[in-house]
Coordinates of C-alpha atoms in Angstrom, one line a residue:
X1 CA 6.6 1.9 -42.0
X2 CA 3.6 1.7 -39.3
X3 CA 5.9 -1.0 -37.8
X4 CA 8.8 1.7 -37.4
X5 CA 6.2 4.4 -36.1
X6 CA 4.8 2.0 -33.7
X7 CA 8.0 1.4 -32.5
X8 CA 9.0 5.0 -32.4
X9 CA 6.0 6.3 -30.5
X10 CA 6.5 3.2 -28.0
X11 CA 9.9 4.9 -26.9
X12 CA 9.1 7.9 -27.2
X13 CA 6.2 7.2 -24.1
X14 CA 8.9 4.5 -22.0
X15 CA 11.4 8.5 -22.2
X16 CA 8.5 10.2 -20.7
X17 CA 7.5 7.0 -18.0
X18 CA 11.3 7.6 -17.2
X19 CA 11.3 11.4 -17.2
X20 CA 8.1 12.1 -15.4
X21 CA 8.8 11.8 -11.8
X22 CA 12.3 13.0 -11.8
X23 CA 11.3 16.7 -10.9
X24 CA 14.4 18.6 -9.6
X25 CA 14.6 17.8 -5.6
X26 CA 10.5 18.9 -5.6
X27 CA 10.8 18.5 -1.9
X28 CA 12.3 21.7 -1.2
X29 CA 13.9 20.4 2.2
X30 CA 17.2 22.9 3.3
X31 CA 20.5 21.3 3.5
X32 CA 20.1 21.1 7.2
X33 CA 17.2 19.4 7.3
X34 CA 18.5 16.8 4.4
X35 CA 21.5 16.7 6.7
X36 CA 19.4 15.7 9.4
X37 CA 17.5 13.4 7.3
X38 CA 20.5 11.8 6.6
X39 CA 21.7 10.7 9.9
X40 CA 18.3 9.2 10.7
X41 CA 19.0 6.9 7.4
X42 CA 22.5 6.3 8.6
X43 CA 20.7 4.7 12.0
X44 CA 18.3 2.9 10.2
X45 CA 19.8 1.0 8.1
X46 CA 21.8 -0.6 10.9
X47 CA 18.5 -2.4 12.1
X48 CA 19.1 -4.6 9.0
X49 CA 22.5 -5.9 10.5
X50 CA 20.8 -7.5 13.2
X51 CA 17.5 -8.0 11.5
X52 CA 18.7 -9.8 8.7
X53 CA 18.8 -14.1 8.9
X54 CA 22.3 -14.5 8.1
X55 CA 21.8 -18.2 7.0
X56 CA 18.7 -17.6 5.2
X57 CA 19.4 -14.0 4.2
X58 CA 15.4 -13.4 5.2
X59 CA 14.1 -10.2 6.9
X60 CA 12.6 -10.8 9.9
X61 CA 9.5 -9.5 10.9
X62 CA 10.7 -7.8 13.8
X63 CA 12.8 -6.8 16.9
X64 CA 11.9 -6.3 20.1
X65 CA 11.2 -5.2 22.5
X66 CA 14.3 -6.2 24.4
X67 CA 16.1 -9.5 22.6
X68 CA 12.2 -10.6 21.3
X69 CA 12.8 -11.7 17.8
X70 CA 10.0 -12.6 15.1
X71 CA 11.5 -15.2 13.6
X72 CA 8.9 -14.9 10.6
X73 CA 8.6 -13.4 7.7
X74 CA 6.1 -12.7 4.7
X75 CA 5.9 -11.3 1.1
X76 CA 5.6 -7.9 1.5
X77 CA 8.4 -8.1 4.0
X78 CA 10.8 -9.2 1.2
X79 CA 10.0 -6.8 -1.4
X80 CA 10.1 -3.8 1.1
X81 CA 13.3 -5.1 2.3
X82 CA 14.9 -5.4 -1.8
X83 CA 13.7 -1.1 -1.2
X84 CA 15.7 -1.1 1.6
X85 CA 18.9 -2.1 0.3
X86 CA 18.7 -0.6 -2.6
X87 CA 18.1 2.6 -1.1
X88 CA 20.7 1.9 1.3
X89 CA 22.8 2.3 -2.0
X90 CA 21.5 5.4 -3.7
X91 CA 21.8 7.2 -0.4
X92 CA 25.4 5.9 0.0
X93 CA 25.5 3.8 3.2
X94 CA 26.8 0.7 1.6
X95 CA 28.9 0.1 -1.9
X96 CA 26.9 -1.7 -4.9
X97 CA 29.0 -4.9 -4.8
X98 CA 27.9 -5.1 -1.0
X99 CA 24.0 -4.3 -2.1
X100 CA 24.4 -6.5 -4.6
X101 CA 25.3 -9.3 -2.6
X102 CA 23.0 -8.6 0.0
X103 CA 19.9 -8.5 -2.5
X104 CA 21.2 -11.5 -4.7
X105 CA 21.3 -14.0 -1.1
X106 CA 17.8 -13.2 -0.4
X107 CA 16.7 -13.6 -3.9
X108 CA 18.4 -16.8 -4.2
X109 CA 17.0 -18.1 -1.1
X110 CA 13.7 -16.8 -2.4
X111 CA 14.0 -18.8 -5.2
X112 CA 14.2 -22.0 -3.6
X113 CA 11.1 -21.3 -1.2
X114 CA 7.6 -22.9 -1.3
X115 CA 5.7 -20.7 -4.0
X116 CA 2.6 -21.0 -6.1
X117 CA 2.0 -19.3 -9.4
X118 CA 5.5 -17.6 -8.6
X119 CA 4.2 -16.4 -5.8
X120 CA 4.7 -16.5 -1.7
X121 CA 2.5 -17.7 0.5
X122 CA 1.8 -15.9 4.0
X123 CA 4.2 -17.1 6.3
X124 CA 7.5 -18.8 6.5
X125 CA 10.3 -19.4 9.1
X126 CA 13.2 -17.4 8.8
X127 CA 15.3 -19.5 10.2
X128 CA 14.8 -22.5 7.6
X129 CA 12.7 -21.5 4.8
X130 CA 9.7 -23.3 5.8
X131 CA 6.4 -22.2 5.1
X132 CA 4.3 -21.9 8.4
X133 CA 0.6 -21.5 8.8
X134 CA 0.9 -18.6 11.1
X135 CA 3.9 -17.0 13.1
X136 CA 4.4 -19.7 16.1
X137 CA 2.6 -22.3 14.4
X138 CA 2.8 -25.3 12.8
X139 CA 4.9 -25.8 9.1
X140 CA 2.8 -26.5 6.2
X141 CA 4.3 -29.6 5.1
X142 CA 2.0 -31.5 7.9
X143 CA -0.8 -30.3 5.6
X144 CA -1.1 -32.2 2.3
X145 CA -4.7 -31.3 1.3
X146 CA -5.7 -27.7 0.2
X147 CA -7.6 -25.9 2.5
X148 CA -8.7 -22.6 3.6
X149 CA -6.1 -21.2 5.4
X150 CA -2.3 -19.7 5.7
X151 CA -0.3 -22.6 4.7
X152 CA -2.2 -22.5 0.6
X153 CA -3.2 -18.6 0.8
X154 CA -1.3 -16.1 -1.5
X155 CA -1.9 -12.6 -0.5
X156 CA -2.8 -10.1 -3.1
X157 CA -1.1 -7.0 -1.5
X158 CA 1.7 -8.7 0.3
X159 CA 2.9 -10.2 -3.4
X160 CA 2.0 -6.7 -4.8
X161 CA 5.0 -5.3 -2.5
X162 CA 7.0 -8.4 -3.5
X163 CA 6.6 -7.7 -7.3
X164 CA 7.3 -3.9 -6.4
X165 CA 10.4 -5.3 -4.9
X166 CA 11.8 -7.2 -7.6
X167 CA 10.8 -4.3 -10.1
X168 CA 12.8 -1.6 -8.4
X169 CA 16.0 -4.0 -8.3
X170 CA 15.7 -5.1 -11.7
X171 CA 15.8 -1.0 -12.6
X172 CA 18.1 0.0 -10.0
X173 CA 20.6 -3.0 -10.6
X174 CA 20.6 -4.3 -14.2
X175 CA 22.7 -7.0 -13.4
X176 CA 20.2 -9.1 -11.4
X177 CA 17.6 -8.6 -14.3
X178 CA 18.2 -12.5 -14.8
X179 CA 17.8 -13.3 -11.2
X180 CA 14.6 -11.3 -10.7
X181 CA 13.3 -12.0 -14.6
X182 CA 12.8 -15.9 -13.2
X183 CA 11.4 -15.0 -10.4
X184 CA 8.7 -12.7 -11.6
X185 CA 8.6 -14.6 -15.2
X186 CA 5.9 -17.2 -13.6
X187 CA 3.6 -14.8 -11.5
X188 CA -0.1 -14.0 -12.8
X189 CA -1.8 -11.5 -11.3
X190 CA -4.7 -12.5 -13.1
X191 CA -5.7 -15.3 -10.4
X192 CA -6.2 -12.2 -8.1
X193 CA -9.2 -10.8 -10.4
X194 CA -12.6 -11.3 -9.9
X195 CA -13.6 -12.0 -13.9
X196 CA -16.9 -13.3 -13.5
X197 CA -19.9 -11.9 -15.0
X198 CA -20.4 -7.9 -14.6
X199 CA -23.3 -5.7 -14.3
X200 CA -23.9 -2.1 -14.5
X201 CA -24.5 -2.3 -11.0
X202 CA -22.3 -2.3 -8.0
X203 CA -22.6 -5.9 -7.6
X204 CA -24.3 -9.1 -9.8
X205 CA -27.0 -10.7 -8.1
X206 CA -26.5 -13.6 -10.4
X207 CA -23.2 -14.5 -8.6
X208 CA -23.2 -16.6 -5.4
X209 CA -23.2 -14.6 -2.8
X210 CA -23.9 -11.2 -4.9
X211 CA -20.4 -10.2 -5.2
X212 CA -18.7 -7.1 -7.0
X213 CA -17.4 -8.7 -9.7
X214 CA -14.4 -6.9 -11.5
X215 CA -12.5 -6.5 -8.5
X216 CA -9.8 -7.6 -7.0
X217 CA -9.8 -10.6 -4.4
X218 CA -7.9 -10.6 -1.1
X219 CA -6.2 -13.7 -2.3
X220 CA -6.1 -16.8 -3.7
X221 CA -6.1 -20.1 -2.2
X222 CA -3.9 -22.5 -3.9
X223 CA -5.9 -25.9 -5.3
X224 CA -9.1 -24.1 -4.2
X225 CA -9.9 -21.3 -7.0
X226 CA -13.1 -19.2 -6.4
X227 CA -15.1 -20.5 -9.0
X228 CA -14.9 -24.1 -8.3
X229 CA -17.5 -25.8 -6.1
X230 CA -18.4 -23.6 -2.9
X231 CA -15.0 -22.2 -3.0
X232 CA -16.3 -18.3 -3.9
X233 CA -17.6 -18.5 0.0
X234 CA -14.1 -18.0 1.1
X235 CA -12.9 -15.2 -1.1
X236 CA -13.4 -11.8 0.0
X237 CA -12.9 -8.7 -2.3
X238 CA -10.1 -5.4 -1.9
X239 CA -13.3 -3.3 -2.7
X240 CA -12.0 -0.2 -1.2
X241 CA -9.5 1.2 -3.9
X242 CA -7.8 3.3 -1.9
X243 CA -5.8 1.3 0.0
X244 CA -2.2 -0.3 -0.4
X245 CA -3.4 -3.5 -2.3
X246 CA -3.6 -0.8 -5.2
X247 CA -0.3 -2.0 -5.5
X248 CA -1.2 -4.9 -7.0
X249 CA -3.6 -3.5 -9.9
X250 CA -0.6 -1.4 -10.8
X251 CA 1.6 -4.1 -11.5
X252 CA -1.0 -6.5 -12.3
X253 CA -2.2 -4.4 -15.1
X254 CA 1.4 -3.2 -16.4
X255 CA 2.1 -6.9 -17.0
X256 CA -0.9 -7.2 -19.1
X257 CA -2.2 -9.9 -16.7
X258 CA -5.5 -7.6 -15.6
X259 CA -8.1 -5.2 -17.3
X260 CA -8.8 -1.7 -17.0
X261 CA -11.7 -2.8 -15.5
X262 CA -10.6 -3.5 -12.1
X263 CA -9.3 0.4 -12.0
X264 CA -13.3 1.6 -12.3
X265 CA -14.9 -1.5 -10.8
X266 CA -13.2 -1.2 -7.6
X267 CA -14.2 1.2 -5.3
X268 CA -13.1 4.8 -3.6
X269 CA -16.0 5.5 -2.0
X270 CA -18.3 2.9 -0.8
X271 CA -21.2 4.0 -3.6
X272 CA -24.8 4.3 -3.0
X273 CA -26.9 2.3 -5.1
X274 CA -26.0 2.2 -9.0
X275 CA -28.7 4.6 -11.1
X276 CA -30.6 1.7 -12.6
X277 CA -34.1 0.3 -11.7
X278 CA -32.5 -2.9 -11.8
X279 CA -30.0 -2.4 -9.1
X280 CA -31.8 -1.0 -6.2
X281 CA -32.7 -4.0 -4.9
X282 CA -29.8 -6.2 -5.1
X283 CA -27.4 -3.1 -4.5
X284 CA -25.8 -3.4 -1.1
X285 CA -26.8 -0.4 1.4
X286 CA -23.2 1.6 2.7
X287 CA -25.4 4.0 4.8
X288 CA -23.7 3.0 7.6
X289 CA -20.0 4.4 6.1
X290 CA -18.2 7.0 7.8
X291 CA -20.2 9.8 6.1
X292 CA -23.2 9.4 4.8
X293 CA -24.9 11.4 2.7
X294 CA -21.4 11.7 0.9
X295 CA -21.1 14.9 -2.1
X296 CA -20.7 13.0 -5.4
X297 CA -21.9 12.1 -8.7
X298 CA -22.2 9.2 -11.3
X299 CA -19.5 9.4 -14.3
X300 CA -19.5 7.6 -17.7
X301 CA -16.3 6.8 -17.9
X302 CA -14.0 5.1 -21.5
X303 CA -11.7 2.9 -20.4
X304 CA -8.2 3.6 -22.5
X305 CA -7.7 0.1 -23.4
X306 CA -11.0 -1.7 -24.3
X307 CA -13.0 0.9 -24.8
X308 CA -15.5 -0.3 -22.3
X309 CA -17.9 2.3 -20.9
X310 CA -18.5 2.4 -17.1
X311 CA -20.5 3.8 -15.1
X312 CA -18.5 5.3 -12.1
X313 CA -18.9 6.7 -8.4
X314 CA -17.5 10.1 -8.4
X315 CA -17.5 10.8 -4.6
X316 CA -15.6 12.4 -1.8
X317 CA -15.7 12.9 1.9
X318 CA -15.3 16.6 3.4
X319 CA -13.6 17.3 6.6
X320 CA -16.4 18.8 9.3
X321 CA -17.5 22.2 9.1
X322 CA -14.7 22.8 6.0
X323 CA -14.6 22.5 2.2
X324 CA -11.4 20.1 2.1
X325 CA -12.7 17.3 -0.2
X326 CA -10.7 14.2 0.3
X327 CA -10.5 9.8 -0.3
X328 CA -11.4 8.1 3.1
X329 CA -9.5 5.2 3.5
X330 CA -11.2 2.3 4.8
X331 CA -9.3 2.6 8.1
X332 CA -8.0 5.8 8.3
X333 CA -4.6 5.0 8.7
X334 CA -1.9 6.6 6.9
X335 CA 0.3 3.6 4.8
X336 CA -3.6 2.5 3.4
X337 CA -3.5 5.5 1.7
X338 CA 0.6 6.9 1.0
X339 CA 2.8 3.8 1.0
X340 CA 1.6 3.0 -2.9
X341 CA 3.3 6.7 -3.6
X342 CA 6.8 5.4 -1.9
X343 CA 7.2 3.4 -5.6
X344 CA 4.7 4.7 -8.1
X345 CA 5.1 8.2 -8.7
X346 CA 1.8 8.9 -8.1
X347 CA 2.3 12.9 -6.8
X348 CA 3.7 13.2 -10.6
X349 CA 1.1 11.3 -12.6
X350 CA -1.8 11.6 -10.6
X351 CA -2.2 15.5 -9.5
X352 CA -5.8 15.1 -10.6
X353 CA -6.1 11.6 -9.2
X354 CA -4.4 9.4 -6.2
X355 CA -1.6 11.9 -5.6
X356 CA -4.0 14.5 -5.1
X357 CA -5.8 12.3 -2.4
X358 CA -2.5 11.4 -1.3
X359 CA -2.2 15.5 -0.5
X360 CA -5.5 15.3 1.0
X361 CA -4.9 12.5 3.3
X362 CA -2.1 14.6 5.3
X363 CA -4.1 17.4 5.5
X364 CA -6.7 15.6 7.1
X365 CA -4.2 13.7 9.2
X366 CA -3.0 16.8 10.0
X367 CA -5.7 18.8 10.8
X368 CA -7.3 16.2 12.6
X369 CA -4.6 15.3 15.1
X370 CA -3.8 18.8 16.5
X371 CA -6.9 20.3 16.1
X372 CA -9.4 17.3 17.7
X373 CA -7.5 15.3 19.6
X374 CA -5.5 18.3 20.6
X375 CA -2.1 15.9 19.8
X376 CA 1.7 17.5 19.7
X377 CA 2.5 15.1 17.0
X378 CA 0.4 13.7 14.3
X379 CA 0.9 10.6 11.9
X380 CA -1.8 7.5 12.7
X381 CA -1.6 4.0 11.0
X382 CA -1.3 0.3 11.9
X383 CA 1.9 -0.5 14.3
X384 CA 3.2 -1.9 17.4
X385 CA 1.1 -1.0 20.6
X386 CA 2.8 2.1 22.2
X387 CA 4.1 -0.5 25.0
X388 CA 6.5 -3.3 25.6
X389 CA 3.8 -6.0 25.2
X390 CA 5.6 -6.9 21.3
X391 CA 1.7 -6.3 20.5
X392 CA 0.2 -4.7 16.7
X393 CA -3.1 -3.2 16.5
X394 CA -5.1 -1.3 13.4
X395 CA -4.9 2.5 14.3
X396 CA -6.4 5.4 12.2
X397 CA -8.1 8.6 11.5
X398 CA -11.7 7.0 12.2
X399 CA -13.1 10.8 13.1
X400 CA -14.6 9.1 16.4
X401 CA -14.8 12.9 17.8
X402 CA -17.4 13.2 15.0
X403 CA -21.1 12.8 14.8
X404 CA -22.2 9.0 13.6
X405 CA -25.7 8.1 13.2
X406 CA -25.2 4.4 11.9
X407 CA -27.4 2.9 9.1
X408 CA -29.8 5.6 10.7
X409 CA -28.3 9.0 8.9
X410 CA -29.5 11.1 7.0
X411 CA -29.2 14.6 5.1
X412 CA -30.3 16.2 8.3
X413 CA -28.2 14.2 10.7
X414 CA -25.4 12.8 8.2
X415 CA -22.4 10.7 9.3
X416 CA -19.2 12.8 9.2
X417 CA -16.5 10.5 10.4
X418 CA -13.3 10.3 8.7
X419 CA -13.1 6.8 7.6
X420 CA -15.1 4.5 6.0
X421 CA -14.7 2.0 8.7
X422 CA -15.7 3.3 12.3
X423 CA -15.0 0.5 14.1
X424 CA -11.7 -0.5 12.7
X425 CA -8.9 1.2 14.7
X426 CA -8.1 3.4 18.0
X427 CA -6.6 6.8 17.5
X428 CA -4.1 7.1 20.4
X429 CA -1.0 6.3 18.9
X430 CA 1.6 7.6 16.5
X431 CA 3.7 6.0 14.8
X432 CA 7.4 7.4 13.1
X433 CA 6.8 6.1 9.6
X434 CA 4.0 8.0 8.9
X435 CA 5.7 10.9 8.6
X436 CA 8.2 9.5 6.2
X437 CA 5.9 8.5 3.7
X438 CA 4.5 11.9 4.1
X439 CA 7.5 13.5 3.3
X440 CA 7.0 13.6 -0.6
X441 CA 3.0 15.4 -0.3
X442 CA 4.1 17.3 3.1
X443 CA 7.7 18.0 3.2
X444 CA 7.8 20.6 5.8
X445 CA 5.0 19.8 7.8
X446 CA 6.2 15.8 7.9
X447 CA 10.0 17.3 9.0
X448 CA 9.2 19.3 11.4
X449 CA 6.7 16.1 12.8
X450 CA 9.7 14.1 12.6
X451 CA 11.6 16.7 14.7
X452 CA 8.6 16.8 17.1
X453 CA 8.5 13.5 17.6
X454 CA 12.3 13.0 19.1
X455 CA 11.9 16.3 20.7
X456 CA 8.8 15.7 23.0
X457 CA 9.3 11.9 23.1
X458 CA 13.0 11.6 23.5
X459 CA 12.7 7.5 24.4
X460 CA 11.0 7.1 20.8
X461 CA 14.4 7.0 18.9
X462 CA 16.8 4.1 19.7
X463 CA 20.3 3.3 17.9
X464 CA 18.5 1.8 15.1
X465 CA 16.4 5.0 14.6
X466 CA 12.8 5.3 15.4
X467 CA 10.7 2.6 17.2
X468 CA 7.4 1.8 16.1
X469 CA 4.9 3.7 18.1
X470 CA 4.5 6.5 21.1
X471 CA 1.2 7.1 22.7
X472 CA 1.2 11.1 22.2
X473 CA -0.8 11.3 25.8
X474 CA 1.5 9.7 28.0
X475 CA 4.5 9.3 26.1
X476 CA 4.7 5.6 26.2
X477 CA 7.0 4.0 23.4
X478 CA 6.2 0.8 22.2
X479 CA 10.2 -0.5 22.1
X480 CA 10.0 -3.1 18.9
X481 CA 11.2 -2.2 14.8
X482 CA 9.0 -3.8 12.5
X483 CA 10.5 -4.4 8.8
X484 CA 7.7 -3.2 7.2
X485 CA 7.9 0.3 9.0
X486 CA 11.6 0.7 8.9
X487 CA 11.8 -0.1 4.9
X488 CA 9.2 2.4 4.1
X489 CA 11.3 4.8 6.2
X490 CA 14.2 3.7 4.3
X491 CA 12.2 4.3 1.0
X492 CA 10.6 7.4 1.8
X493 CA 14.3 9.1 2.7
X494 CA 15.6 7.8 -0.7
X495 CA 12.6 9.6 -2.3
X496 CA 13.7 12.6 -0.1
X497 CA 17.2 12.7 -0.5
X498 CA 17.6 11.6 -3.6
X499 CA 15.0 12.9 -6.2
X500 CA 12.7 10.5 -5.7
X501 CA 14.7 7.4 -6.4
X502 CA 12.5 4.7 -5.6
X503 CA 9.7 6.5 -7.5
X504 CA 12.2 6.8 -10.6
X505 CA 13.2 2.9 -10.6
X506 CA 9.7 1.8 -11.0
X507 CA 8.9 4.5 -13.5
X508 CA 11.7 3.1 -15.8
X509 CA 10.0 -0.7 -15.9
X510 CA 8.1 -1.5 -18.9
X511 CA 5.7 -2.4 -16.2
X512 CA 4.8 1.0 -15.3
X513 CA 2.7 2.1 -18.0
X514 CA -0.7 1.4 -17.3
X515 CA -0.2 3.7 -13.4
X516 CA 0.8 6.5 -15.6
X517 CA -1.8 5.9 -18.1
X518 CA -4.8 5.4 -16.1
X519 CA -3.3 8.4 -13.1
X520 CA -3.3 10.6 -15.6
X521 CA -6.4 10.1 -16.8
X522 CA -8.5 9.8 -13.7
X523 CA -10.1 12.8 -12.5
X524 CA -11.2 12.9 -8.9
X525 CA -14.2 15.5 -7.5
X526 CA -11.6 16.9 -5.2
X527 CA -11.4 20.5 -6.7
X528 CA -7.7 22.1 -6.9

């Protein structure tokens, strides 16, 4: 009998994983603007004709300017390309048997490529297959010991948008569940967790190199795992939780393959030192964040699983001379904080949580953009350089129009930048995307952007829609299409147009439980 209850109350939560995000058309757009919407999908989607290996059926990285062509490719480009096409197919620009066959030649070809732990390493050639320790540069097979760089690194984010790949095509098309089962049966997240001893401070003293243990790493470096020898020197941690290598603790945890604990051990706010005797001298100092003093306050906090207590950073940043509370991003750019909400539903499950600070980001975007910088157009995050140079650079909301003290703040003369990073990026460019992936926390505000942008830059949109950057000052366009960008365009429109599709397929994967359990539960100090 407990058996059958067990089993009962199990389906009764996979209906409501299922049911949760599928909110009648919740973006309120009119039929002219979906109309609109529409064509800029239809003109999208024909970058992938051209973009598209047709030997290797791999994405390349990019195109352009001119006939340039990145003859690369990574993880992340794969899995955002699997959204592509099956978006391509919800929004009817291509029939199922062609989608089909378009995702089962790239997933065949993926499963004959160079992988570790069933996952992809940085960089390989698109026109062979090889891996390659950087774009340009030299394939891997010359190297036959492990060592620390490209040609044995496994990304942590850049496999987290694989995995989020092969999820939503495993939902989306049942009949490649065999395909995509083999190709996601031998992946472990767990190699990408930091399980060493913890503490209840922010970091343990006790481990070389006093690291924040219960995080997640950057990567992993195949035949060189952290805790062997000197390796630990080369890791590096995703402290800053807010940023799209969330990704990879959703998945990672709804395969079972990490703990709760990376959820509260990982960080939104840089913290200040842990409320302990013990940690105030081995805590690391974040005065010199963005803003400093920062509001806030230390939680006690149950984890649902283990039923391990932590002891938690509430904290938030607030916009200048206003109450709006928000998440900075470590950057400030837009995709750190919005492109996890493309897949996970996380303006359904987390109102209280990340898609509340998903709200918050645009505002701030927003606000910031037309009201300091004085811009026509708003919209911020890593691209191409607004030019013809085929160049990428790390732009964001950094608040540089805002007071910044350093190390040397204090309540009386506080940092009140926007990021927590204030040397990280340049804010004079905008880039198309950004308003996509707003779409679902801004519909209006992000359409009329989109509008904007084609309006006052008329150069900015090509045959294959939007290019990848404009400088909003002189109206430069940077001529190139980068994968990346144009599949989270392609995914935010199928969210848009079609009841947020994307969000739907990964909400119906077994794997999705632990992002709606631990969304739901979190509560962030960001008021209503």
């Amino acid at each position: 009998m407990r058996r059958k209850v067990i089993v009962l109350i199990t389906a009764l939560l996979a209906a409501l994983v299922v049911a949760q995000p599928a909110t009648a058309q919740s973006t309120g757009l009119t039929a002219q603007q979906r109309a609109v919407l529409y064509g800029i999908a239809q003109d999208t989607w024909k970058f992938y004709s051209q973009d598209v290996d047709p030997n290797t059926h791999l994405p390349l990285d990019n195109l352009g300017p001119g006939t340039v062509r990145g003859n690369y490719t990574s993880a992340s480009n794969i899995g955002v390309y699997l959204w592509a096409v099956v978006a391509a197919h919800d929004l009817g620009l291509v029939t199922r048997p062609q989608a089909r066959s378009l995702i089962a030649a790239t997933l065949h070809e993926v499963s004959g490529l160079q992988r570790s732990n069933g996952f992809l390493y940085q960089w390989y050639d698109t026109t062979n297959g090889d891996t390659i320790r950087n774009p340009g540069d030299v394939a891997c097979k010359t190297e036959t010991t492990p060592v620390q760089d490209n040609c044995f690194f496994l990304s942590a984010v850049d496999n987290g948008w694989y995995a989020s790949g092969l999820v939503v095509v495993r939902q989306a098309m049942p009949e490649l569940a065999g395909l995509v089962n083999q190709l996601i049966a031998p992946m472990n997240f767990g190699i990408f967790y930091d399980n060493g001893p913890e503490t209840h401070c922010n970091t343990n003293p006790a481990v070389p190199g006093n690291q924040p243990t219960g995080q997640m790493f950057g990567g992993y470096y195949a035949g060189l795992p952290p805790y062997a020898g000197s390796d630990l020197s080369h890791y590096y941690h995703n402290g800053a939780f807010y940023s799209d290598p969330r990704i990879s603790a959703y998945i990672g945890m709804g395969l079972h393959q990490m703990p709760g604990n990376v959820w509260w051990r990982s960080w939104l706010e840089l913290p200040p030192k842990a409320p302990f005797a013990d940690c105030q001298a081995t805590d690391p100092d974040f005065s010199w964040q963005g803003q400093y003093p920062m509001g806030g306050s230390w939680q006690t906090i149950t984890d649902p699983q283990s039923h391990q207590q932590f002891t938690v950073w509430d904290g938030h940043y607030t916009y200048p001379g206003t109450n709006l509370s928000f998440i900075p991003t470590w950057a400030g750019g837009m995709f750190e904080a919005l492109m996890p909400n493309i897949v996970v539903p996380e303006t359904s499950w987390g109102t209280r949580s990340f898609g509340l600070a998903d709200q918050r980001t645009a505002q701030v975007q927003i606000k910031y953009a037309t009201q300091q910088l004085h811009d026509p157009v708003w919209g911020i995050s890593p691209s191409s350089t607004p030019d013809d140079s085929g160049n990428y650079s790390g732009y964001g909301v950094e608040g540089l129009d805002f007071p910044y003290y350093g190390t040397g703040a204090t309540a009386a003369h506080p940092n009140e930048q926007l990021a927590q990073c204030n040397t990280c990026g340049t804010e004079n460019a905008v880039t198309p995307y950004a308003s996509f992936i707003a779409l679902d926390v801004a519909p209006q505000q992000s359409y009329a952007n989109i509008q904007a942008l084609r309006t006052l830059y008329p150069g900015v949109y090509g045959t294959d829609g939007y290019f990848d950057a404009v400088d909003p000052a002189t109206g430069a366009v940077g001529h190139r299409y980068l994968v990346l960008d144009q599949s989270m365009i392609m995914g935010a429109l199928d969210n848009a147009l079609n009841n947020r599709a994307i969000q739907r397929d990964f909400a119906s994967s077994s794997a999705a439980w632990a992002a709606r359990t631990y969304l739901s539960l979190d509560t962030f100090s960001l008021g209503g």
